[in-house]
Short mmCIF file of C-alpha atoms and ligand atoms in Angstrom, two decimals:
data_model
loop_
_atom_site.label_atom_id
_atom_site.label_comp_id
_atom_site.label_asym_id
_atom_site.label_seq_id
_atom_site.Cartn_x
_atom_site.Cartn_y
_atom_site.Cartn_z
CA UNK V 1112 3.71 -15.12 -31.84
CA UNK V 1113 -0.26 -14.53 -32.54
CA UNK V 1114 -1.70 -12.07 -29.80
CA UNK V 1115 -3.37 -14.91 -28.61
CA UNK V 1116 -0.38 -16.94 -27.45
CA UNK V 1117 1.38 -13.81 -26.02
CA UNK V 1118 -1.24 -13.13 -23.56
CA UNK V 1119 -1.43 -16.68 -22.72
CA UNK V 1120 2.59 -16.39 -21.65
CA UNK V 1121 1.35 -13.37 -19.87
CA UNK V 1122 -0.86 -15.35 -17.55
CA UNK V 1123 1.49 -17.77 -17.41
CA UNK V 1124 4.16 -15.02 -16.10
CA UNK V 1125 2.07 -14.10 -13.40
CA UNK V 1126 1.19 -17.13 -12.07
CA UNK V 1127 4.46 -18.12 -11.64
CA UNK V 1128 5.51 -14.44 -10.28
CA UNK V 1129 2.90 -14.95 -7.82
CA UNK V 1130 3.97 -18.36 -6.34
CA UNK V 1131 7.61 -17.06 -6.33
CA UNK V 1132 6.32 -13.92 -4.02
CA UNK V 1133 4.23 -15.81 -2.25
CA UNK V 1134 6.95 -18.09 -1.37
CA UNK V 1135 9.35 -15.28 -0.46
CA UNK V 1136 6.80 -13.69 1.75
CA UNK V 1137 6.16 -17.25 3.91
CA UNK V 1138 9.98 -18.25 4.33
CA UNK V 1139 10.33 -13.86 5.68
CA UNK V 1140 7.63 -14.11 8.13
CA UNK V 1141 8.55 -17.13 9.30
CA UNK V 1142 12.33 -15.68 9.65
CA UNK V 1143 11.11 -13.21 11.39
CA UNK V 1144 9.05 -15.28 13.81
CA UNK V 1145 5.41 -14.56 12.06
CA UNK V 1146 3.33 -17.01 10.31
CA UNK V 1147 2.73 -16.16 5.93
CA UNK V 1148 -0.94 -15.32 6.49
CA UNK V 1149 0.53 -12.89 8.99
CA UNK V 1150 1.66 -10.70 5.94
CA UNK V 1151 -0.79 -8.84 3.69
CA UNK V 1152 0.29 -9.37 -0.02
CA UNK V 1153 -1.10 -6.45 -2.28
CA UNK V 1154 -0.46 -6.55 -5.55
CA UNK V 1155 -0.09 -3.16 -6.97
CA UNK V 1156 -2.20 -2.86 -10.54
CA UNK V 1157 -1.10 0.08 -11.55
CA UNK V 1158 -0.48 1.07 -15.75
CA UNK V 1159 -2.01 -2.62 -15.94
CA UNK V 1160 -4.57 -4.04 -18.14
CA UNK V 1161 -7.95 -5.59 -16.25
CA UNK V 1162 -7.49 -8.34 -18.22
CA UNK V 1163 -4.28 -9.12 -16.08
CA UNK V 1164 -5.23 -7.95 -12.74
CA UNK V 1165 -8.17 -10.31 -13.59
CA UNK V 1166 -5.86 -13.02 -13.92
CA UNK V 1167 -4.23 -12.62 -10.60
CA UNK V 1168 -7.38 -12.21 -9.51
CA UNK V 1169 -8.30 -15.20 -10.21
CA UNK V 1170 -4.63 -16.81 -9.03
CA UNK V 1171 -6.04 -15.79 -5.26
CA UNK V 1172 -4.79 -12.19 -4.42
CA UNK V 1173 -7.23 -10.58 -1.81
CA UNK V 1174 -5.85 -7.04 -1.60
CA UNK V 1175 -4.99 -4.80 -4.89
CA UNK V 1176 -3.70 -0.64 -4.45
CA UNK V 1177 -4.24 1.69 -7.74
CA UNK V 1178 -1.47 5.53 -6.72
CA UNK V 1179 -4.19 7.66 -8.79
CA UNK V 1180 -8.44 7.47 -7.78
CA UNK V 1181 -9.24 8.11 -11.68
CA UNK V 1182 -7.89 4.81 -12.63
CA UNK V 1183 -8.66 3.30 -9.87
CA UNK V 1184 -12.50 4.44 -11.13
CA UNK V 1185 -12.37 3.95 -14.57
CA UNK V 1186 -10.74 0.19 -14.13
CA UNK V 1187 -13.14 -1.40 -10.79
CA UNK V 1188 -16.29 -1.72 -12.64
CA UNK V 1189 -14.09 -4.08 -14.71
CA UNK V 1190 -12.82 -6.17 -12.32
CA UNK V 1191 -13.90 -9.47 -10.00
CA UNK V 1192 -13.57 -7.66 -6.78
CA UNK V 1193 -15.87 -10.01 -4.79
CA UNK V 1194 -13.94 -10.79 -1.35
CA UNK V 1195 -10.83 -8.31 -2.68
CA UNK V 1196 -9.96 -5.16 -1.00
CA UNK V 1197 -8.71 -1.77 -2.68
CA UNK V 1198 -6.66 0.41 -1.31
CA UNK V 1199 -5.74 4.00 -2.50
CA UNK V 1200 -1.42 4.22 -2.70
CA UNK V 1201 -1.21 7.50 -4.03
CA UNK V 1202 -0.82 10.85 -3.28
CA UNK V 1203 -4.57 12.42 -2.93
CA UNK V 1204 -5.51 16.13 -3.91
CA UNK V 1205 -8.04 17.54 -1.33
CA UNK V 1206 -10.55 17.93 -4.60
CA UNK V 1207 -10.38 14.31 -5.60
CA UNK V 1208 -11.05 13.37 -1.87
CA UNK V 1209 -14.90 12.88 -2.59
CA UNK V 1210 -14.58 10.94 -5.05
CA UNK V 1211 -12.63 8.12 -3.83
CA UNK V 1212 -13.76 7.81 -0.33
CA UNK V 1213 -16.29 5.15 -0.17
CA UNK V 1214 -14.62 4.04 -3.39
CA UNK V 1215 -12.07 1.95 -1.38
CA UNK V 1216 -11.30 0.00 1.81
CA UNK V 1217 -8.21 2.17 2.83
CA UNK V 1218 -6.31 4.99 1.59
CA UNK V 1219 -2.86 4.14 2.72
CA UNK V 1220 -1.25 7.58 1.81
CA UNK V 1221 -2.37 10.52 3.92
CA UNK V 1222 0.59 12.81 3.74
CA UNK V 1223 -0.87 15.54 5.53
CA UNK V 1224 -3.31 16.70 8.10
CA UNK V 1225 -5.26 18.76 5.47
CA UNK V 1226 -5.70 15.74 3.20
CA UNK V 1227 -6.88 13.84 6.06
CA UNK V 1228 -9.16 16.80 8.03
CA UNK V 1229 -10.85 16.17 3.94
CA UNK V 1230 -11.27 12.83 3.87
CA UNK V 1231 -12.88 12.73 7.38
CA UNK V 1232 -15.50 15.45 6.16
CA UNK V 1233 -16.24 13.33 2.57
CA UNK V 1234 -16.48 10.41 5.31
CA UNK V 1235 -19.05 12.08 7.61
CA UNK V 1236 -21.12 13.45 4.58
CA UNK V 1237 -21.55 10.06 3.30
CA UNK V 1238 -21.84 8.10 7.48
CA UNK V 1239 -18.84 6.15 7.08
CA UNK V 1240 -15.61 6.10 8.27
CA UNK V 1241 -12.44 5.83 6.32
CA UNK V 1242 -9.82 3.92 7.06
CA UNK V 1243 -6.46 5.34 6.18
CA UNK V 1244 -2.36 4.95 7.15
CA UNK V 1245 -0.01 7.68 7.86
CA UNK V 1246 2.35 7.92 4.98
CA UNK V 1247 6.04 8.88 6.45
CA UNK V 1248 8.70 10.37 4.35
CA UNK V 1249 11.21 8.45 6.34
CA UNK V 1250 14.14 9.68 4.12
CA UNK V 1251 13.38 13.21 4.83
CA UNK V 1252 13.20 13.30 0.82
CA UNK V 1253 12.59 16.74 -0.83
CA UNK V 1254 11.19 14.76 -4.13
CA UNK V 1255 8.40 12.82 -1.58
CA UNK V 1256 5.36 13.51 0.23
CA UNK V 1257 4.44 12.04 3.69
CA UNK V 1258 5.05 13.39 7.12
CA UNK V 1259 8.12 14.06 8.42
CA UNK V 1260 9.42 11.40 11.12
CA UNK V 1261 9.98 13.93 13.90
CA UNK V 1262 6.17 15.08 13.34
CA UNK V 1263 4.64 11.87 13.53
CA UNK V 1264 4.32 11.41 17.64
CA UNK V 1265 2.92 14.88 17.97
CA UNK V 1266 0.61 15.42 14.50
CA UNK V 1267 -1.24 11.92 15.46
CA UNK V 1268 -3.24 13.35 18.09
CA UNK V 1269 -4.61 16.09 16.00
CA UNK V 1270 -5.35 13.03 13.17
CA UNK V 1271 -6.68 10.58 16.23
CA UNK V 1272 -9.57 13.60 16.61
CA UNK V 1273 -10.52 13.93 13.20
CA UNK V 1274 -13.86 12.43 13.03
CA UNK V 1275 -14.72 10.61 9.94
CA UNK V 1276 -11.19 8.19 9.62
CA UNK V 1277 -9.83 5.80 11.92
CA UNK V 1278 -5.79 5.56 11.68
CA UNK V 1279 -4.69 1.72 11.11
CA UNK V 1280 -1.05 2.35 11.28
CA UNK V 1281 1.88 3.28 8.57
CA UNK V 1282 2.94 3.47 5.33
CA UNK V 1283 6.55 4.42 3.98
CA UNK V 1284 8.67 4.12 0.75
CA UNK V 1285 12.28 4.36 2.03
CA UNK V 1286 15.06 6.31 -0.10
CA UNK V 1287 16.72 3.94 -2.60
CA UNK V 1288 19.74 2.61 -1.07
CA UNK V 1289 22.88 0.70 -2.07
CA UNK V 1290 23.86 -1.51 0.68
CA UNK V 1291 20.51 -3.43 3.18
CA UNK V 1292 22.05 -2.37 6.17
CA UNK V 1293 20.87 1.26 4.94
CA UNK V 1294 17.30 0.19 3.84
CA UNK V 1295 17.02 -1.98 7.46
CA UNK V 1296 17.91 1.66 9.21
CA UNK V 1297 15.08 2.94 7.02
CA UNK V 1298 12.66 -0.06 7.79
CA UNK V 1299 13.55 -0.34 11.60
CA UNK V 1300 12.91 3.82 12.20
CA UNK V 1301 10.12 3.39 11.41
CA UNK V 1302 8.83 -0.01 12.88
CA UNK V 1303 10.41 1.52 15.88
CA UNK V 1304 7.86 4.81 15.25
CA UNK V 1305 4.91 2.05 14.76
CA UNK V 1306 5.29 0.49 17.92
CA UNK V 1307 6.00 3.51 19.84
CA UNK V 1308 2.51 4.76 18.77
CA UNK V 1309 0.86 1.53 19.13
CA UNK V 1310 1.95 1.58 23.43
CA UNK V 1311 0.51 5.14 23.60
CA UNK V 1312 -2.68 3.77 23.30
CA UNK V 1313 -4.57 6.71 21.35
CA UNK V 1314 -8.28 6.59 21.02
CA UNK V 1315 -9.26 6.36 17.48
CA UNK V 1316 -5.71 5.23 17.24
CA UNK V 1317 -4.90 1.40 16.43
CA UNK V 1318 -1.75 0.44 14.70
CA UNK V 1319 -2.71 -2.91 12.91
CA UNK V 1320 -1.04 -2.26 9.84
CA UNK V 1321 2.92 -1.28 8.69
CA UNK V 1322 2.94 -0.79 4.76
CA UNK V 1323 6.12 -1.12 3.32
CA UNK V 1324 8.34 -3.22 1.09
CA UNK V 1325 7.86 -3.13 -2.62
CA UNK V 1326 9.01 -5.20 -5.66
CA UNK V 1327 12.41 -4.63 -4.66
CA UNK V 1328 12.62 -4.58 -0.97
CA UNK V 1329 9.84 -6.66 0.28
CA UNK V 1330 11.96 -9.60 1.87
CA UNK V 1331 13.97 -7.20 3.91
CA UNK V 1332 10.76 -5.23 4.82
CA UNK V 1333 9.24 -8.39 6.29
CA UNK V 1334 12.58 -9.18 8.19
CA UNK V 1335 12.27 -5.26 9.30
CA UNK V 1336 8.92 -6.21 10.84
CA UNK V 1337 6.28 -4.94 7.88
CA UNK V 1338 3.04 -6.88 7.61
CA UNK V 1339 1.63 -5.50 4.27
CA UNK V 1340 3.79 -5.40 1.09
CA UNK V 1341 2.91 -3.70 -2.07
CA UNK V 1342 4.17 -5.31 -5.05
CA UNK V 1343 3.90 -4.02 -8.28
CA UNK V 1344 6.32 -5.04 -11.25
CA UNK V 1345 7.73 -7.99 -9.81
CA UNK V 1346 3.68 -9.81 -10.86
CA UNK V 1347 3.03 -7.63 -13.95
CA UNK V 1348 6.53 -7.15 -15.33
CA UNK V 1349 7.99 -3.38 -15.97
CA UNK V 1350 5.05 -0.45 -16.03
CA UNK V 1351 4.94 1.02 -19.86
CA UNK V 1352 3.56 4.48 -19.25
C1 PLP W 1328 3.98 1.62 -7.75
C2 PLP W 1328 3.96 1.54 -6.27
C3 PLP W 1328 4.34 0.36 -5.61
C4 PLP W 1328 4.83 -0.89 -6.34
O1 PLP W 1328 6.08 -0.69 -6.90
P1 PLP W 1328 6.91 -1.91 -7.53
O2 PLP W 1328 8.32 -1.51 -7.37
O3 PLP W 1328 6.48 -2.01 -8.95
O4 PLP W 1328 6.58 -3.12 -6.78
C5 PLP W 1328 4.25 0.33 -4.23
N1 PLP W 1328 3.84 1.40 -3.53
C6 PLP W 1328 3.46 2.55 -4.13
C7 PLP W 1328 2.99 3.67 -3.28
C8 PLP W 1328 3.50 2.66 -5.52
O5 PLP W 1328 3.13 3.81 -6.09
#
């Protein structure tokens, strides 16, 4: 096949990966009593070529998430971003942090209270505020970052006074599991943890968004009660690093 003809199948890949998800993500909201447009679909553009994120792009996603702020740099002057949001996925060193805030519309993984005491300062220096998520190790995973579960209800009033970020709610990636009845224990903890915080009513607080499911998982994170999926492979095909 000529180069020309592959990428075309490319495109043609994608589209139909999209309408596939898309459909997927409609029938689990309304399973769960939501309506689609309920559910944020991100599509994850990691390892992936512009010319491709383009393309879905241009198939209607609204929301894409880069894991690492130097690609996410080196790839958005490249892009047609007009009306699309990006959101940092990724772990974030503290001497990155100035970089990519104002960069984006949301950094989704704060895993500590140092990264996020950072980002509120790079905030404040430039008059904005950051929006960010909570990431949660929910698996209590040595090989993760993320705050611990039993941390959470006491560590988000220190975050909720942190001037410079506004906390929109949660974002996990549960331990791989064998059986769905696992993964739901994963997916419910921590639903459970979101609305918990949302009834405290914290200033500076407001739980509006629970990131979780990927390319694997997303229908049973929707039926778990997420409203914001990240999907990577499942549009672009497997990552080649
Ligand atoms: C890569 C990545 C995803 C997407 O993973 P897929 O399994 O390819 O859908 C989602 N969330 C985070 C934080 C990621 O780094």
């Amino acid at each position: 096949m000529t180069e020309k003809s592959l990428i075309e199948e490319k495109f043609r890949d994608i589209e139909y990966n999209l309408k596939t998800i898309n459909e997927d993500i409609a029938e689990a909201a309304v399973k769960s009593g939501r309506k689609p447009e309920d559910i944020e679909f991100m599509a994850v553009t990691k390892t992936v070529d512009e010319m491709y994120i383009n393309h879905a792009l241009d198939c209607g996603i609204k929301l894409i998430g880069e894991n690492k702020v130097q690609e996410m740099l080196r790839k958005k002057p490249n892009l047609k971003l007009d009306g699309v949001r990006k959101n940092l996925i990724g772990h974030l060193q503290s001497n990155k942090a100035s970089q990519i805030v104002g960069e984006v519309d949301m950094i989704e993984s704060v895993d500590s209270l140092k990264i996020a005491r950072e980002i509120g300062k790079q905030s404040l220096k430039k008059g904005i505020v950051t929006d960010v998520l909570l990431e949660v190790n929910i698996g209590m995973e040595e090989s993760k970052t993320g705050f611990m579960p039993d941390e959470v209800p006491e560590k988000i009033y220190e975050i909720a006074e942190i001037e410079g970020i506004k906390v929109c709610g949660l974002m996990t990636i549960p331990p791989i599991c064998e059986k769905n009845a696992e993964l739901c224990k994963f997916f419910n903890k921590i639903y459970n943890m979101y609305v918990d915080i949302d009834s405290k009513i914290i200033d500076n607080v407001c739980m509006r968004v629970l990131s979780m499911g990927m390319s694997g998982d997303y229908t049973e994170a929707i039926l778990c009660g997420s409203n914001h999926v990240r999907i990577g492979s499942k549009i672009f095909g497997p990552r080649i690093y």
